[in-house]
C-alpha cells in the first residue's frame, strides 16, 4: 500500500488526536523520572501507525527495557532530509538511552518520504548491534514488512531480533560497561520501499528445491519444515502444509530473518516425543525449552501436514519468544498436554510428582 494513500484514509479524529510533541519535550518528561506511556516511545510524525499500533509497539519496547535495560524508540518522518543526520540529532535531543541505567539506546528511524530506514545505536551497544547485524535486520526483516505496507508488524518483528541478540549478549557477557547514552553515528541505513512489493517473500523462494514428504511420519514432516526454514524457502504451497495453513500463509509476510531464527532456535531443541490421537499429532519439546513451541499436525489425504493455522490460534509468544497457550485451552490438540500443568496465564509447567 502506498504510504500517502495510507495516511489519507486515516480517520480525521485520529489525525487530530496525534498532536506531535518535540524531542526536547520527551527528554524533559523523561528527565523528570516520569515513566513514558508506550505510545510516547513511538514518535509518529507521518501518522503512519494507528494509536493501537503505537501502543502495541511501545509495550514491546518497554518490555525490552525492563528485561535488558535497552531504551528503544521509534521515529517516523514524512518530510525527507538526511536520515543519518536526523537520526543522530534526534537521538541526542530526545535523550534516547536516558531510560537505561547503563546508557543503552536504540533509535529506529523510518523516513516515508525517501523510503529509508535507519537504526541508530548508542556507543554502549555498538559491540552488540554491529553494523553487519543492523544491516541484516534492516534488509532481512524490516524491508520485507515495510514493502508489504505493514510498518507496525515490521517494527515488532525487528524488536524480536533485537531481544534475541540482547539475550545472546547477556549470556556471553558481551555488553559494554555503563556509559553515557550518546550516539557516535553507529548503525546503518537501508531502503524501505514501503508499500511497493507484490510478493515480499519472492526474493527468498527456492523454486528449484524439491520437498517430498509422502509417507513421512509427523517428526519427519517437522524436520522437513525446519530444513525449509534453513534454506529460506518461503513457498506457501509446500506439501508439508495443511490446507488451512496454506491459506493463512498467503496473507503473511515471511522474512529471511524469521526463517533464520526458526532454524537457529530449533537446532538446540530435541523433540521429546510425538503424541497422536486419530488424525491429529503433536511434536512436543521439553517443557523447560520455552523457545521451542510444539508443532501441530493433521492427516490430510493420507499424509501428515503441519497445522500452523491451528498453532497460530492456540499459542501466544512474549517479547522474548517464550510460548504459552491462549486461555482457556480449548483447542483440539490439547490431548497432547494432559500430563502438563497449565497455569492461569497459559504457561505450561511440568506435572507435580505424586
mmCIF file of N, CA, C and O in Angstrom, residues 67-162:
data_model
loop_
_atom_site.group_PDB
_atom_site.id
_atom_site.type_symbol
_atom_site.label_atom_id
_atom_site.label_comp_id
_atom_site.label_asym_id
_atom_site.label_seq_id
_atom_site.Cartn_x
_atom_site.Cartn_y
_atom_site.Cartn_z
ATOM 1 N N UNK A 67 13.615 -5.952 30.601
ATOM 2 C CA UNK A 67 14.358 -7.213 30.571
ATOM 3 C C UNK A 67 15.848 -7.020 30.326
ATOM 4 O O UNK A 67 16.677 -7.743 30.895
ATOM 5 N N UNK A 68 16.215 -6.031 29.500
ATOM 6 C CA UNK A 68 17.612 -5.913 29.084
ATOM 7 C C UNK A 68 18.172 -4.498 29.213
ATOM 8 O O UNK A 68 19.280 -4.229 28.740
ATOM 9 N N UNK A 69 17.418 -3.601 29.849
ATOM 10 C CA UNK A 69 17.900 -2.235 30.092
ATOM 11 C C UNK A 69 18.277 -1.519 28.798
ATOM 12 O O UNK A 69 19.280 -0.811 28.729
ATOM 13 N N UNK A 70 17.460 -1.705 27.759
ATOM 14 C CA UNK A 70 17.686 -1.032 26.478
ATOM 15 C C UNK A 70 16.524 -0.077 26.219
ATOM 16 O O UNK A 70 15.362 -0.496 26.188
ATOM 17 N N UNK A 71 16.835 1.180 26.071
ATOM 18 C CA UNK A 71 15.847 2.222 25.793
ATOM 19 C C UNK A 71 15.705 2.332 24.275
ATOM 20 O O UNK A 71 16.551 2.901 23.598
ATOM 21 N N UNK A 72 14.618 1.784 23.743
ATOM 22 C CA UNK A 72 14.435 1.665 22.296
ATOM 23 C C UNK A 72 13.275 2.553 21.863
ATOM 24 O O UNK A 72 12.167 2.426 22.364
ATOM 25 N N UNK A 73 13.521 3.455 20.911
ATOM 26 C CA UNK A 73 12.491 4.378 20.433
ATOM 27 C C UNK A 73 12.309 4.250 18.915
ATOM 28 O O UNK A 73 13.180 3.733 18.219
ATOM 29 N N UNK A 74 11.188 4.781 18.439
ATOM 30 C CA UNK A 74 10.900 4.797 17.006
ATOM 31 C C UNK A 74 10.530 6.220 16.605
ATOM 32 O O UNK A 74 9.747 6.885 17.289
ATOM 33 N N UNK A 75 11.097 6.688 15.499
ATOM 34 C CA UNK A 75 10.764 7.991 14.932
ATOM 35 C C UNK A 75 10.341 7.781 13.485
ATOM 36 O O UNK A 75 11.087 7.208 12.687
ATOM 37 N N UNK A 76 9.117 8.205 13.138
ATOM 38 C CA UNK A 76 8.616 8.086 11.769
ATOM 39 C C UNK A 76 8.505 9.482 11.171
ATOM 40 O O UNK A 76 7.780 10.331 11.691
ATOM 41 N N UNK A 77 9.229 9.729 10.087
ATOM 42 C CA UNK A 77 9.290 11.038 9.446
ATOM 43 C C UNK A 77 8.520 11.027 8.129
ATOM 44 O O UNK A 77 8.364 9.985 7.505
ATOM 45 N N UNK A 78 8.098 12.217 7.696
ATOM 46 C CA UNK A 78 7.376 12.325 6.428
ATOM 47 C C UNK A 78 7.914 13.441 5.549
ATOM 48 O O UNK A 78 7.369 13.709 4.487
ATOM 49 N N UNK A 79 9.014 14.079 5.986
ATOM 50 C CA UNK A 79 9.475 15.268 5.265
ATOM 51 C C UNK A 79 10.845 15.121 4.632
ATOM 52 O O UNK A 79 11.431 16.086 4.171
ATOM 53 N N UNK A 80 11.407 13.910 4.579
ATOM 54 C CA UNK A 80 12.685 13.720 3.908
ATOM 55 C C UNK A 80 13.847 14.348 4.650
ATOM 56 O O UNK A 80 13.783 14.596 5.857
ATOM 57 N N UNK A 81 14.930 14.604 3.930
ATOM 58 C CA UNK A 81 16.140 15.144 4.544
ATOM 59 C C UNK A 81 17.181 14.049 4.726
ATOM 60 O O UNK A 81 16.990 12.900 4.325
ATOM 61 N N UNK A 82 18.294 14.422 5.340
ATOM 62 C CA UNK A 82 19.389 13.486 5.579
ATOM 63 C C UNK A 82 19.026 12.603 6.774
ATOM 64 O O UNK A 82 19.053 13.065 7.922
ATOM 65 N N UNK A 83 18.700 11.346 6.532
ATOM 66 C CA UNK A 83 18.228 10.471 7.599
ATOM 67 C C UNK A 83 19.319 10.215 8.633
ATOM 68 O O UNK A 83 19.026 10.079 9.828
ATOM 69 N N UNK A 84 20.577 10.170 8.216
ATOM 70 C CA UNK A 84 21.670 9.935 9.158
ATOM 71 C C UNK A 84 21.799 11.102 10.137
ATOM 72 O O UNK A 84 21.915 10.904 11.351
ATOM 73 N N UNK A 85 21.760 12.316 9.611
ATOM 74 C CA UNK A 85 21.858 13.495 10.476
ATOM 75 C C UNK A 85 20.628 13.610 11.368
ATOM 76 O O UNK A 85 20.750 13.936 12.560
ATOM 77 N N UNK A 86 19.453 13.375 10.812
ATOM 78 C CA UNK A 86 18.227 13.481 11.600
ATOM 79 C C UNK A 86 18.249 12.479 12.757
ATOM 80 O O UNK A 86 17.859 12.799 13.881
ATOM 81 N N UNK A 87 18.690 11.259 12.464
ATOM 82 C CA UNK A 87 18.731 10.221 13.497
ATOM 83 C C UNK A 87 19.696 10.602 14.612
ATOM 84 O O UNK A 87 19.384 10.489 15.802
ATOM 85 N N UNK A 88 20.870 11.072 14.234
ATOM 86 C CA UNK A 88 21.893 11.429 15.226
ATOM 87 C C UNK A 88 21.419 12.590 16.100
ATOM 88 O O UNK A 88 21.580 12.571 17.325
ATOM 89 N N UNK A 89 20.802 13.604 15.472
ATOM 90 C CA UNK A 89 20.335 14.768 16.229
ATOM 91 C C UNK A 89 19.181 14.408 17.150
ATOM 92 O O UNK A 89 19.150 14.807 18.327
ATOM 93 N N UNK A 90 18.227 13.640 16.647
ATOM 94 C CA UNK A 90 17.069 13.260 17.460
ATOM 95 C C UNK A 90 17.503 12.392 18.635
ATOM 96 O O UNK A 90 16.970 12.514 19.741
ATOM 97 N N UNK A 91 18.449 11.522 18.402
ATOM 98 C CA UNK A 91 18.956 10.641 19.452
ATOM 99 C C UNK A 91 19.379 11.472 20.658
ATOM 100 O O UNK A 91 19.051 11.141 21.808
ATOM 101 N N UNK A 92 20.086 12.575 20.397
ATOM 102 C CA UNK A 92 20.563 13.430 21.487
ATOM 103 C C UNK A 92 19.441 14.264 22.076
ATOM 104 O O UNK A 92 19.277 14.341 23.298
ATOM 105 N N UNK A 93 18.648 14.896 21.227
ATOM 106 C CA UNK A 93 17.607 15.809 21.692
ATOM 107 C C UNK A 93 16.523 15.101 22.497
ATOM 108 O O UNK A 93 15.998 15.646 23.477
ATOM 109 N N UNK A 94 16.160 13.893 22.096
ATOM 110 C CA UNK A 94 15.100 13.158 22.788
ATOM 111 C C UNK A 94 15.630 12.353 23.970
ATOM 112 O O UNK A 94 14.856 11.733 24.698
ATOM 113 N N UNK A 95 16.944 12.360 24.160
ATOM 114 C CA UNK A 95 17.517 11.627 25.289
ATOM 115 C C UNK A 95 17.353 10.126 25.163
ATOM 116 O O UNK A 95 17.081 9.435 26.153
ATOM 117 N N UNK A 96 17.524 9.608 23.940
ATOM 118 C CA UNK A 96 17.431 8.162 23.747
ATOM 119 C C UNK A 96 18.544 7.490 24.553
ATOM 120 O O UNK A 96 19.709 7.857 24.441
ATOM 121 N N UNK A 97 18.191 6.546 25.384
ATOM 122 C CA UNK A 97 19.148 5.905 26.284
ATOM 123 C C UNK A 97 19.039 6.409 27.705
ATOM 124 O O UNK A 97 19.596 5.806 28.623
ATOM 125 N N UNK A 98 18.293 7.512 27.901
ATOM 126 C CA UNK A 98 18.178 8.084 29.250
ATOM 127 C C UNK A 98 17.349 7.202 30.179
ATOM 128 O O UNK A 98 17.460 7.318 31.403
ATOM 129 N N UNK A 99 16.528 6.320 29.601
ATOM 130 C CA UNK A 99 15.734 5.408 30.424
ATOM 131 C C UNK A 99 16.466 4.101 30.713
ATOM 132 O O UNK A 99 15.893 3.172 31.263
ATOM 133 N N UNK A 100 17.738 4.059 30.345
ATOM 134 C CA UNK A 100 18.585 2.896 30.612
ATOM 135 C C UNK A 100 19.616 3.260 31.673
ATOM 136 O O UNK A 100 20.295 4.276 31.563
ATOM 137 N N UNK A 101 19.735 2.413 32.678
ATOM 138 C CA UNK A 101 20.718 2.675 33.736
ATOM 139 C C UNK A 101 22.144 2.561 33.229
ATOM 140 O O UNK A 101 23.077 3.089 33.843
ATOM 141 N N UNK A 102 22.320 1.882 32.094
ATOM 142 C CA UNK A 102 23.665 1.680 31.551
ATOM 143 C C UNK A 102 23.874 2.411 30.232
ATOM 144 O O UNK A 102 24.839 2.154 29.520
ATOM 145 N N UNK A 103 22.982 3.331 29.893
ATOM 146 C CA UNK A 103 23.161 4.142 28.695
ATOM 147 C C UNK A 103 22.943 3.397 27.395
ATOM 148 O O UNK A 103 23.506 3.785 26.369
ATOM 149 N N UNK A 104 22.114 2.361 27.411
ATOM 150 C CA UNK A 104 21.864 1.581 26.204
ATOM 151 C C UNK A 104 20.674 2.162 25.448
ATOM 152 O O UNK A 104 19.547 2.121 25.941
ATOM 153 N N UNK A 105 20.925 2.685 24.270
ATOM 154 C CA UNK A 105 19.860 3.302 23.493
ATOM 155 C C UNK A 105 19.851 2.849 22.048
ATOM 156 O O UNK A 105 20.900 2.665 21.435
ATOM 157 N N UNK A 106 18.646 2.672 21.516
ATOM 158 C CA UNK A 106 18.450 2.339 20.104
ATOM 159 C C UNK A 106 17.349 3.236 19.557
ATOM 160 O O UNK A 106 16.350 3.482 20.226
ATOM 161 N N UNK A 107 17.534 3.698 18.345
ATOM 162 C CA UNK A 107 16.530 4.544 17.691
ATOM 163 C C UNK A 107 16.311 4.043 16.275
ATOM 164 O O UNK A 107 17.239 4.031 15.459
ATOM 165 N N UNK A 108 15.078 3.630 15.986
ATOM 166 C CA UNK A 108 14.704 3.241 14.632
ATOM 167 C C UNK A 108 14.036 4.425 13.962
ATOM 168 O O UNK A 108 13.032 4.940 14.463
ATOM 169 N N UNK A 109 14.595 4.866 12.844
ATOM 170 C CA UNK A 109 14.039 5.995 12.094
ATOM 171 C C UNK A 109 13.489 5.475 10.769
ATOM 172 O O UNK A 109 14.195 4.802 10.013
ATOM 173 N N UNK A 110 12.227 5.778 10.507
ATOM 174 C CA UNK A 110 11.574 5.417 9.247
ATOM 175 C C UNK A 110 11.234 6.710 8.515
ATOM 176 O O UNK A 110 10.496 7.541 9.042
ATOM 177 N N UNK A 111 11.794 6.909 7.333
ATOM 178 C CA UNK A 111 11.541 8.102 6.535
ATOM 179 C C UNK A 111 10.629 7.717 5.381
ATOM 180 O O UNK A 111 11.066 7.099 4.405
ATOM 181 N N UNK A 112 9.343 8.055 5.486
ATOM 182 C CA UNK A 112 8.383 7.657 4.467
ATOM 183 C C UNK A 112 8.545 8.455 3.181
ATOM 184 O O UNK A 112 8.137 7.993 2.114
ATOM 185 N N UNK A 113 9.111 9.657 3.270
ATOM 186 C CA UNK A 113 9.287 10.483 2.074
ATOM 187 C C UNK A 113 10.371 9.918 1.165
ATOM 188 O O UNK A 113 10.288 10.026 -0.061
ATOM 189 N N UNK A 114 11.392 9.304 1.767
ATOM 190 C CA UNK A 114 12.505 8.773 0.985
ATOM 191 C C UNK A 114 12.556 7.246 0.967
ATOM 192 O O UNK A 114 13.475 6.670 0.387
ATOM 193 N N UNK A 115 11.578 6.614 1.627
ATOM 194 C CA UNK A 115 11.581 5.152 1.729
ATOM 195 C C UNK A 115 12.909 4.654 2.283
ATOM 196 O O UNK A 115 13.549 3.755 1.722
ATOM 197 N N UNK A 116 13.317 5.238 3.412
ATOM 198 C CA UNK A 116 14.580 4.854 4.028
ATOM 199 C C UNK A 116 14.340 4.500 5.494
ATOM 200 O O UNK A 116 13.432 5.042 6.149
ATOM 201 N N UNK A 117 15.134 3.579 6.008
ATOM 202 C CA UNK A 117 15.109 3.245 7.424
ATOM 203 C C UNK A 117 16.527 3.288 7.959
ATOM 204 O O UNK A 117 17.488 3.024 7.230
ATOM 205 N N UNK A 118 16.664 3.635 9.226
ATOM 206 C CA UNK A 118 17.969 3.642 9.873
ATOM 207 C C UNK A 118 17.799 3.212 11.324
ATOM 208 O O UNK A 118 16.840 3.607 11.990
ATOM 209 N N UNK A 119 18.740 2.419 11.801
ATOM 210 C CA UNK A 119 18.776 2.044 13.203
ATOM 211 C C UNK A 119 20.019 2.673 13.814
ATOM 212 O O UNK A 119 21.149 2.321 13.467
ATOM 213 N N UNK A 120 19.794 3.645 14.689
ATOM 214 C CA UNK A 120 20.886 4.356 15.364
ATOM 215 C C UNK A 120 21.200 3.634 16.669
ATOM 216 O O UNK A 120 20.291 3.281 17.434
ATOM 217 N N UNK A 121 22.481 3.433 16.931
ATOM 218 C CA UNK A 121 22.921 2.610 18.057
ATOM 219 C C UNK A 121 23.822 3.429 18.974
ATOM 220 O O UNK A 121 24.749 4.095 18.520
ATOM 221 N N UNK A 122 23.555 3.370 20.286
ATOM 222 C CA UNK A 122 24.395 4.090 21.245
ATOM 223 C C UNK A 122 25.767 3.440 21.330
ATOM 224 O O UNK A 122 25.962 2.273 20.978
ATOM 225 N N UNK A 123 26.746 4.208 21.827
ATOM 226 C CA UNK A 123 28.112 3.700 21.928
ATOM 227 C C UNK A 123 28.189 2.467 22.814
ATOM 228 O O UNK A 123 29.014 1.585 22.587
ATOM 229 N N UNK A 124 27.326 2.385 23.819
ATOM 230 C CA UNK A 124 27.371 1.242 24.737
ATOM 231 C C UNK A 124 26.861 -0.045 24.103
ATOM 232 O O UNK A 124 27.040 -1.123 24.669
ATOM 233 N N UNK A 125 26.223 0.069 22.931
ATOM 234 C CA UNK A 125 25.669 -1.112 22.275
ATOM 235 C C UNK A 125 26.345 -1.450 20.950
ATOM 236 O O UNK A 125 25.988 -2.435 20.303
ATOM 237 N N UNK A 126 27.312 -0.664 20.535
ATOM 238 C CA UNK A 126 27.918 -0.880 19.222
ATOM 239 C C UNK A 126 28.611 -2.235 19.120
ATOM 240 O O UNK A 126 28.693 -2.816 18.040
ATOM 241 N N UNK A 127 29.107 -2.751 20.239
ATOM 242 C CA UNK A 127 29.751 -4.055 20.211
ATOM 243 C C UNK A 127 28.771 -5.194 20.101
ATOM 244 O O UNK A 127 29.144 -6.322 19.739
ATOM 245 N N UNK A 128 27.504 -4.919 20.410
ATOM 246 C CA UNK A 128 26.452 -5.934 20.338
ATOM 247 C C UNK A 128 25.699 -5.818 19.019
ATOM 248 O O UNK A 128 25.538 -6.793 18.283
ATOM 249 N N UNK A 129 25.232 -4.602 18.714
ATOM 250 C CA UNK A 129 24.491 -4.361 17.475
ATOM 251 C C UNK A 129 25.452 -3.748 16.458
ATOM 252 O O UNK A 129 25.468 -2.543 16.230
ATOM 253 N N UNK A 130 26.280 -4.609 15.900
ATOM 254 C CA UNK A 130 27.289 -4.178 14.939
ATOM 255 C C UNK A 130 26.640 -3.718 13.646
ATOM 256 O O UNK A 130 25.459 -3.986 13.388
ATOM 257 N N UNK A 131 27.406 -3.025 12.799
ATOM 258 C CA UNK A 131 26.875 -2.573 11.516
ATOM 259 C C UNK A 131 26.372 -3.748 10.685
ATOM 260 O O UNK A 131 25.351 -3.650 9.999
ATOM 261 N N UNK A 132 27.089 -4.884 10.762
ATOM 262 C CA UNK A 132 26.682 -6.061 9.992
ATOM 263 C C UNK A 132 25.332 -6.586 10.493
ATOM 264 O O UNK A 132 24.455 -6.943 9.694
ATOM 265 N N UNK A 133 25.144 -6.625 11.824
ATOM 266 C CA UNK A 133 23.878 -7.093 12.381
ATOM 267 C C UNK A 133 22.756 -6.130 12.024
ATOM 268 O O UNK A 133 21.662 -6.554 11.634
ATOM 269 N N UNK A 134 23.017 -4.839 12.156
ATOM 270 C CA UNK A 134 21.998 -3.835 11.848
ATOM 271 C C UNK A 134 21.573 -3.930 10.385
ATOM 272 O O UNK A 134 20.380 -3.875 10.054
ATOM 273 N N UNK A 135 22.535 -4.094 9.488
ATOM 274 C CA UNK A 135 22.213 -4.211 8.064
ATOM 275 C C UNK A 135 21.380 -5.464 7.800
ATOM 276 O O UNK A 135 20.440 -5.448 6.995
ATOM 277 N N UNK A 136 21.706 -6.546 8.496
ATOM 278 C CA UNK A 136 20.942 -7.793 8.353
ATOM 279 C C UNK A 136 19.502 -7.590 8.813
ATOM 280 O O UNK A 136 18.558 -8.000 8.128
ATOM 281 N N UNK A 137 19.315 -6.958 9.959
ATOM 282 C CA UNK A 137 17.972 -6.712 10.481
ATOM 283 C C UNK A 137 17.159 -5.868 9.507
ATOM 284 O O UNK A 137 15.997 -6.157 9.216
ATOM 285 N N UNK A 138 17.794 -4.829 8.987
ATOM 286 C CA UNK A 138 17.068 -3.927 8.094
ATOM 287 C C UNK A 138 16.684 -4.608 6.787
ATOM 288 O O UNK A 138 15.535 -4.522 6.337
ATOM 289 N N UNK A 139 17.632 -5.298 6.174
ATOM 290 C CA UNK A 139 17.383 -5.875 4.853
ATOM 291 C C UNK A 139 16.602 -7.174 4.894
ATOM 292 O O UNK A 139 15.837 -7.469 3.974
ATOM 293 N N UNK A 140 16.788 -7.976 5.956
ATOM 294 C CA UNK A 140 16.157 -9.293 6.016
ATOM 295 C C UNK A 140 14.915 -9.327 6.895
ATOM 296 O O UNK A 140 14.208 -10.340 6.913
ATOM 297 N N UNK A 141 14.637 -8.240 7.621
ATOM 298 C CA UNK A 141 13.459 -8.238 8.484
ATOM 299 C C UNK A 141 12.589 -7.012 8.234
ATOM 300 O O UNK A 141 11.423 -7.130 7.899
ATOM 301 N N UNK A 142 13.157 -5.829 8.379
ATOM 302 C CA UNK A 142 12.354 -4.621 8.240
ATOM 303 C C UNK A 142 11.809 -4.425 6.836
ATOM 304 O O UNK A 142 10.609 -4.203 6.639
ATOM 305 N N UNK A 143 12.703 -4.469 5.850
ATOM 306 C CA UNK A 143 12.316 -4.113 4.486
ATOM 307 C C UNK A 143 11.174 -4.971 3.945
ATOM 308 O O UNK A 143 10.230 -4.439 3.350
ATOM 309 N N UNK A 144 11.187 -6.305 4.134
ATOM 310 C CA UNK A 144 10.043 -7.086 3.615
ATOM 311 C C UNK A 144 8.708 -6.685 4.219
ATOM 312 O O UNK A 144 7.694 -6.637 3.516
ATOM 313 N N UNK A 145 8.680 -6.390 5.522
ATOM 314 C CA UNK A 145 7.433 -5.948 6.146
ATOM 315 C C UNK A 145 7.022 -4.579 5.617
ATOM 316 O O UNK A 145 5.846 -4.341 5.314
ATOM 317 N N UNK A 146 7.974 -3.675 5.517
ATOM 318 C CA UNK A 146 7.649 -2.332 5.043
ATOM 319 C C UNK A 146 7.175 -2.379 3.595
ATOM 320 O O UNK A 146 6.287 -1.634 3.198
ATOM 321 N N UNK A 147 7.791 -3.260 2.787
ATOM 322 C CA UNK A 147 7.383 -3.373 1.390
ATOM 323 C C UNK A 147 5.942 -3.842 1.266
ATOM 324 O O UNK A 147 5.261 -3.529 0.291
ATOM 325 N N UNK A 148 5.480 -4.591 2.271
ATOM 326 C CA UNK A 148 4.092 -5.055 2.275
ATOM 327 C C UNK A 148 3.159 -4.033 2.921
ATOM 328 O O UNK A 148 1.966 -4.296 3.070
ATOM 329 N N UNK A 149 3.691 -2.871 3.309
ATOM 330 C CA UNK A 149 2.869 -1.848 3.943
ATOM 331 C C UNK A 149 2.523 -2.133 5.381
ATOM 332 O O UNK A 149 1.594 -1.544 5.932
ATOM 333 N N UNK A 150 3.269 -3.051 6.032
ATOM 334 C CA UNK A 150 2.972 -3.457 7.411
ATOM 335 C C UNK A 150 4.076 -2.941 8.329
ATOM 336 O O UNK A 150 4.907 -3.698 8.844
ATOM 337 N N UNK A 151 4.088 -1.630 8.518
ATOM 338 C CA UNK A 151 5.161 -0.989 9.268
ATOM 339 C C UNK A 151 5.171 -1.426 10.727
ATOM 340 O O UNK A 151 6.215 -1.775 11.284
ATOM 341 N N UNK A 152 4.017 -1.406 11.390
ATOM 342 C CA UNK A 152 3.965 -1.763 12.805
ATOM 343 C C UNK A 152 4.426 -3.204 13.025
ATOM 344 O O UNK A 152 5.204 -3.490 13.948
ATOM 345 N N UNK A 153 3.975 -4.116 12.167
ATOM 346 C CA UNK A 153 4.410 -5.509 12.293
ATOM 347 C C UNK A 153 5.907 -5.632 12.096
ATOM 348 O O UNK A 153 6.577 -6.431 12.758
ATOM 349 N N UNK A 154 6.443 -4.840 11.164
ATOM 350 C CA UNK A 154 7.882 -4.878 10.923
ATOM 351 C C UNK A 154 8.680 -4.394 12.109
ATOM 352 O O UNK A 154 9.730 -4.956 12.447
ATOM 353 N N UNK A 155 8.170 -3.356 12.781
ATOM 354 C CA UNK A 155 8.866 -2.833 13.965
ATOM 355 C C UNK A 155 8.847 -3.870 15.084
ATOM 356 O O UNK A 155 9.867 -4.097 15.745
ATOM 357 N N UNK A 156 7.700 -4.518 15.302
ATOM 358 C CA UNK A 156 7.612 -5.552 16.340
ATOM 359 C C UNK A 156 8.511 -6.733 16.001
ATOM 360 O O UNK A 156 9.225 -7.259 16.860
ATOM 361 N N UNK A 157 8.495 -7.170 14.739
ATOM 362 C CA UNK A 157 9.337 -8.294 14.333
ATOM 363 C C UNK A 157 10.815 -7.957 14.505
ATOM 364 O O UNK A 157 11.621 -8.815 14.881
ATOM 365 N N UNK A 158 11.180 -6.704 14.246
ATOM 366 C CA UNK A 158 12.561 -6.282 14.439
ATOM 367 C C UNK A 158 12.924 -6.305 15.917
ATOM 368 O O UNK A 158 14.045 -6.688 16.293
ATOM 369 N N UNK A 159 11.991 -5.907 16.760
ATOM 370 C CA UNK A 159 12.241 -5.944 18.196
ATOM 371 C C UNK A 159 12.547 -7.368 18.652
ATOM 372 O O UNK A 159 13.398 -7.582 19.520
ATOM 373 N N UNK A 160 11.870 -8.353 18.060
ATOM 374 C CA UNK A 160 12.135 -9.744 18.423
ATOM 375 C C UNK A 160 13.596 -10.108 18.157
ATOM 376 O O UNK A 160 14.243 -10.782 18.963
ATOM 377 N N UNK A 161 14.133 -9.658 17.020
ATOM 378 C CA UNK A 161 15.540 -9.936 16.718
ATOM 379 C C UNK A 161 16.464 -9.184 17.668
ATOM 380 O O UNK A 161 17.502 -9.703 18.086
ATOM 381 N N UNK A 162 16.097 -7.962 18.014
ATOM 382 C CA UNK A 162 16.910 -7.171 18.929
ATOM 383 C C UNK A 162 16.934 -7.816 20.302
ATOM 384 O O UNK A 162 17.977 -7.871 20.970
#
